Coordinates of C-alpha atoms and ligand atoms in Angstrom, one line a residue:
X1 CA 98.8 61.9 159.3
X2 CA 95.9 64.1 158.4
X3 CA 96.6 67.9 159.1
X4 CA 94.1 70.8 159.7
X5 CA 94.6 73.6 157.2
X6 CA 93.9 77.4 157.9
X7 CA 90.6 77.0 156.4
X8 CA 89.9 76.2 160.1
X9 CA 90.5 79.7 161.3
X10 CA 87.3 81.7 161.6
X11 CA 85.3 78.7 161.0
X12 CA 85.8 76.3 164.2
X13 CA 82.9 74.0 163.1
X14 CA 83.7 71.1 165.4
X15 CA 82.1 68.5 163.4
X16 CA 85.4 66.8 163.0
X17 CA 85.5 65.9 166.6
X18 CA 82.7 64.2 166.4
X19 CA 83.7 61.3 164.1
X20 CA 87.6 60.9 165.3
X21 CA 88.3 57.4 166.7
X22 CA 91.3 58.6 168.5
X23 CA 90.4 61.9 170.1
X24 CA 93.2 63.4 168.0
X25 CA 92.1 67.1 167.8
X26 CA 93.0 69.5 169.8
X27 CA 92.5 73.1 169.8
X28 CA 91.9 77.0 171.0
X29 CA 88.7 79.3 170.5
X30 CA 89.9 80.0 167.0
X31 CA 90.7 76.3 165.4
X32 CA 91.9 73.2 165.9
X33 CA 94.6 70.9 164.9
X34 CA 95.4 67.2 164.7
X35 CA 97.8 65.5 166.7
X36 CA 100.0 63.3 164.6
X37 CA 100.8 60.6 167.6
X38 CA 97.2 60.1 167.7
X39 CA 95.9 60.3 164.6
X40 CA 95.4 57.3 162.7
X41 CA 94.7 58.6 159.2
X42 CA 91.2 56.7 158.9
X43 CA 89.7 59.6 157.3
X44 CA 86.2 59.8 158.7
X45 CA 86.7 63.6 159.5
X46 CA 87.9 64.7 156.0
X47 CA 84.2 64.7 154.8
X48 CA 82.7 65.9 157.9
X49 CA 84.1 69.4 157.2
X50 CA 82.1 72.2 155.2
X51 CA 85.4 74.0 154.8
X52 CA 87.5 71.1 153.8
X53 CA 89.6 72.4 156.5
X54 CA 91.5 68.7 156.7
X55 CA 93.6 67.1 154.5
X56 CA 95.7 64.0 154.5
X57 CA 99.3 65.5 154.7
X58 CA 100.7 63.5 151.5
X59 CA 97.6 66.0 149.4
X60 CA 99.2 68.9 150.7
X61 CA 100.2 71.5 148.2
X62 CA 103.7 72.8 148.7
X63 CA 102.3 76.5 150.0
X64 CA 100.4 73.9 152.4
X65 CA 103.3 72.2 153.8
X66 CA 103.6 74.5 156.2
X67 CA 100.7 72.9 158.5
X68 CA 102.2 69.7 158.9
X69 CA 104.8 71.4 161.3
X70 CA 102.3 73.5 162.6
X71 CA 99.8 70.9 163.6
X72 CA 102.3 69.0 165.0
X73 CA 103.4 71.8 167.7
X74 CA 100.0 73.7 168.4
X75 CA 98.4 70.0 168.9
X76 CA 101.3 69.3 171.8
X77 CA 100.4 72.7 173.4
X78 CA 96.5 72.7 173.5
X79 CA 94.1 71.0 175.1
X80 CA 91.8 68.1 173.7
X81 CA 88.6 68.9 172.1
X82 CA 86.3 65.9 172.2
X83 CA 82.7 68.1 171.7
X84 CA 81.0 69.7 169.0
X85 CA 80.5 73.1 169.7
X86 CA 78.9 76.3 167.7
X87 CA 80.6 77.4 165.0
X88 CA 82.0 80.7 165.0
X89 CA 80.2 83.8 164.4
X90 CA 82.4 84.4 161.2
X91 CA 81.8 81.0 160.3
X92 CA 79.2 82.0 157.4
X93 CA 81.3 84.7 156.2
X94 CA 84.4 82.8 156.0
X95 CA 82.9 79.9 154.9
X96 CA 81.5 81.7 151.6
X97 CA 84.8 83.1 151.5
X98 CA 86.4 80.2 150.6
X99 CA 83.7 79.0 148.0
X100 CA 82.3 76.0 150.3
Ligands
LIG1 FE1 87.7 73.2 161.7 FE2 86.4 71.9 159.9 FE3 86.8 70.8 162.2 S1 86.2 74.1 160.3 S2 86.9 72.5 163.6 S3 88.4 71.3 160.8 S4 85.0 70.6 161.0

């Protein structure tokens, strides 16, 4: 499965969603995360990110490892997200943050 990191956080750019086959992602007002019953590992959101927020679980670093679990739960609890939406008001900020 592919996993959304916590590059997400603060960012919530959404264009993800709009690629996804399977209508995987699901999500709250701050991020989302991939559900691994659904996801299908084509990778067609990977480059879609500007944060590079998502990242097939088998790349993970081991201080990463932690998302796999994460995704996993969150995605079981939260709704679908199926449309691109504006990105967060920190989303610049954040974004620069990180070096993307
Ligand atoms: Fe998050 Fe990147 Fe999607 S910031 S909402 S994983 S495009």
């Amino acid at each position: 499965t592919h996993v959304v990191t916590d590059n997400c956080e603060q960012c919530r750019y959404t264009e993800c969603v709009t690629v996804c086959p399977v209508a995987c992602f699901r999500g709250d007002g701050e991020r989302l995360f991939i559900d691994p019953d659904l996801c299908v590992d084509c990778g067609a959101c990977v480059p879609m990110c500007p944060v590079h927020a998502i990242v097939d679980s088998f790349d993970l670093e081991d201080d990463q490892q932690i998302w796999i679990g994460v995704n996993e739960r969150r995605a079981k609890e939260l709704p679908t997200v199926r449309d691109r939406s504006a990105p967060l008001p920190t989303a610049p900020e954040r974004r620069a943050a990180l070096g993307y």
